[in-house]
mmCIF file of C-alpha atoms and ligand atoms in Angstrom:
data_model
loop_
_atom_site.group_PDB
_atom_site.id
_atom_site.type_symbol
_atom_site.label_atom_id
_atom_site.label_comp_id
_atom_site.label_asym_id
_atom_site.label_seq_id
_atom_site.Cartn_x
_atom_site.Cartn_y
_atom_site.Cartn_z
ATOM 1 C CA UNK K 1 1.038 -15.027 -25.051
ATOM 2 C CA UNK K 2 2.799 -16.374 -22.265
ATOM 3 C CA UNK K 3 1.675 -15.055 -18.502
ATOM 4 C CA UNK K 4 3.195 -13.144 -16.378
ATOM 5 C CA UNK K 5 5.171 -11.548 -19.154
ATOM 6 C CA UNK K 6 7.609 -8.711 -18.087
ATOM 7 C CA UNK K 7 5.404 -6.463 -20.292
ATOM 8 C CA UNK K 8 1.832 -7.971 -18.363
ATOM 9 C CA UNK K 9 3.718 -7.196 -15.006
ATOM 10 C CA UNK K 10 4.868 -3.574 -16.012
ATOM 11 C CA UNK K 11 1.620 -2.966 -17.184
ATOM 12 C CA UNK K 12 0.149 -4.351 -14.183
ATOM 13 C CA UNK K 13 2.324 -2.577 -11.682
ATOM 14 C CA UNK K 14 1.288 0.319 -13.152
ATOM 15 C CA UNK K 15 -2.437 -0.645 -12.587
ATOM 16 C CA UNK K 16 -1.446 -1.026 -8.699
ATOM 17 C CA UNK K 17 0.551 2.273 -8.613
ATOM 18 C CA UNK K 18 -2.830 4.210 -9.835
ATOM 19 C CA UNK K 19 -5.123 2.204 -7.833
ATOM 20 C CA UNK K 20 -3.049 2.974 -4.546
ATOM 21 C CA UNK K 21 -2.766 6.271 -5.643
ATOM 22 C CA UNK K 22 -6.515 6.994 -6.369
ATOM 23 C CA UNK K 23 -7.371 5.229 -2.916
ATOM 24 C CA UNK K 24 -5.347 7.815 -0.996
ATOM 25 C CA UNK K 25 -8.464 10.119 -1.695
ATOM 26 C CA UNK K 26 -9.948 10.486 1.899
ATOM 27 C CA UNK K 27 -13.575 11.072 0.340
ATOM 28 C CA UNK K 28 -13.936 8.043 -1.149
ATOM 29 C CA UNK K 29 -14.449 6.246 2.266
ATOM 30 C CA UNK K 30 -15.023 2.723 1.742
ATOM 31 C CA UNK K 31 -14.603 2.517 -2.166
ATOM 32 C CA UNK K 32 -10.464 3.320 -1.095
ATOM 33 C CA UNK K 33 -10.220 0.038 0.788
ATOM 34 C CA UNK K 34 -11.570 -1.877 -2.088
ATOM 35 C CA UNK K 35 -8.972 -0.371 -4.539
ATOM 36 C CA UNK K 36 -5.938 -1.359 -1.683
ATOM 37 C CA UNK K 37 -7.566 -4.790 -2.079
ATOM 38 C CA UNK K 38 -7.491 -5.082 -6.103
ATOM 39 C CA UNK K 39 -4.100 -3.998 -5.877
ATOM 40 C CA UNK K 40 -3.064 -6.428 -3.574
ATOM 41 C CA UNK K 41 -4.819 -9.000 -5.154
ATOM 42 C CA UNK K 42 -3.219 -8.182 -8.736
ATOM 43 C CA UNK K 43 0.721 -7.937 -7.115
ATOM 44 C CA UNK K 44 -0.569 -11.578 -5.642
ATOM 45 C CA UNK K 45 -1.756 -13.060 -8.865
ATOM 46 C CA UNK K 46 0.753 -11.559 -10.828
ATOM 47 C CA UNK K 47 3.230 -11.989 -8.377
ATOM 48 C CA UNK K 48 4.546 -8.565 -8.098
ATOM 49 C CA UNK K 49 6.065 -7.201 -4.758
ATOM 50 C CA UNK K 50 4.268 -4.097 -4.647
ATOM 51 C CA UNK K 51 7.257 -1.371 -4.355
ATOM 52 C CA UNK K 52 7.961 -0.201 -0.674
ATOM 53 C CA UNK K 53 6.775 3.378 -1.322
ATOM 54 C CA UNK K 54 3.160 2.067 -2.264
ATOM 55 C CA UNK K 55 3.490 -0.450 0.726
ATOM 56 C CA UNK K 56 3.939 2.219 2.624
ATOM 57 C CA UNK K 57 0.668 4.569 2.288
ATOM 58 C CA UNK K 58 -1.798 1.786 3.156
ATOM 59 C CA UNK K 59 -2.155 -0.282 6.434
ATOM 60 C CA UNK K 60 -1.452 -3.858 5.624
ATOM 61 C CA UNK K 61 -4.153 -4.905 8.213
ATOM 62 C CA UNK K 62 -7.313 -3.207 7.396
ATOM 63 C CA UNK K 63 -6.636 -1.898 3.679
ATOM 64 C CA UNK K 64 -7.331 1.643 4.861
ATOM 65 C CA UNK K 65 -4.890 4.558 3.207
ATOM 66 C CA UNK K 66 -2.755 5.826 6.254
ATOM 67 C CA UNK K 67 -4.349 9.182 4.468
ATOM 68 C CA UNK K 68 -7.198 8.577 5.977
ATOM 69 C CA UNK K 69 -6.094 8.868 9.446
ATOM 70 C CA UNK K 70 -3.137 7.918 11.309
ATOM 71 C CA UNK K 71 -0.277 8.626 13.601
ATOM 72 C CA UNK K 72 3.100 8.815 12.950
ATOM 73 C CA UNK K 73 5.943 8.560 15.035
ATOM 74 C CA UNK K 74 8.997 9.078 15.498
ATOM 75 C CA UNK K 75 11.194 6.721 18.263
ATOM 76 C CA UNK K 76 14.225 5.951 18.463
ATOM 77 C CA UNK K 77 14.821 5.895 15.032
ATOM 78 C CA UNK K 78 12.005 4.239 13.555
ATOM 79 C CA UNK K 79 8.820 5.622 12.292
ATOM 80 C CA UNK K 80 6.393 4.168 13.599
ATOM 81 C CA UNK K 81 2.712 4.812 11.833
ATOM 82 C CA UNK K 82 -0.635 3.547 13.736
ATOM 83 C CA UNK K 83 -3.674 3.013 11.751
ATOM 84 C CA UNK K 84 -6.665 4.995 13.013
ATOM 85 C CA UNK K 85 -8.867 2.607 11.629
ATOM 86 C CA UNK K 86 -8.019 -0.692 13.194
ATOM 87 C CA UNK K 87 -4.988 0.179 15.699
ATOM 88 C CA UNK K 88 -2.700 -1.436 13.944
ATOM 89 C CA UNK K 89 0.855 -0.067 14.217
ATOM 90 C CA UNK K 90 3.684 -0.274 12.060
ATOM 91 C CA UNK K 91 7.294 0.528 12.683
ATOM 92 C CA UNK K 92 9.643 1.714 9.486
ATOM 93 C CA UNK K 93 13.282 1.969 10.044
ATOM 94 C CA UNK K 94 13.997 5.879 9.391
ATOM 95 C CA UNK K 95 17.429 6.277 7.203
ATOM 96 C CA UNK K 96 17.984 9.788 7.198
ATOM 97 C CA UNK K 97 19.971 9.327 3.882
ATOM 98 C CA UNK K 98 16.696 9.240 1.779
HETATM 99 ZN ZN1 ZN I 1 -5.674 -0.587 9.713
#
C-alpha cells in the first residue's frame, strides 16, 4: 500500500480532529497537551495541514487548549487570543461574514 494515501490521510485527519477535540477537556490537565502534540506530530508525518478551525483551539506555542484558559480579544478587527499558559498571543483576522 502506498503512503500517504488519500484514504491514510482522511483517516488520519480524522485521528487529529478527535484528538484535538478530546484535548479541549479542561480536566485532563497535562494528558491534553500530549494529545495537541500527537496531532501535530501525525499532520507533520503525514503531511496534513491541520484545518484552521482545529488550529485554532490550541496555542501553537505551548500545546495547551485555549479551553483551558485564555483571553480573547477583540481590536481593531482582529481577534486576538492570549494563552494563559505561556503568554503567548495570537491575532486572527475577524471576517464578520463567517
Ligand atoms: Zn501557550
Amino acid at each position: 500500500m502506498k503512503r500517504n494515501s488519500p484514504a491514510l490521510k482522511q483517516r488520519a485527519l480524522g485521528q487529529i480532529e478527535s484528538l484535538i477535540v478530546l484535548a479541549q477537556d479542561a480536566s485532563l490537565g497535562d494528558l491534553s497537551r500530549r494529545y495537541i502534540r500527537i496531532s501535530r506530530k501525525i499532520a507533520e508525518r503525514m503531511d496534513i495541514t491541520i484545518p484552521a478551525h482545529l488550529k485554532r483551539r490550541y496555542c501553537k506555542n505551548c500545546n495547551t487548549p485555549y479551553s483551558h484558559g485564555s483571553q480573547v480579544r477583540l481590536k481593531n478587527g482582529l481577534v486576538t487570543v492570549k494563552c494563559l499558559n505561556c503568554g503567548d498571543i495570537r491575532r486572527i483576522p475577524y471576517k464578520p461574514s463567517h
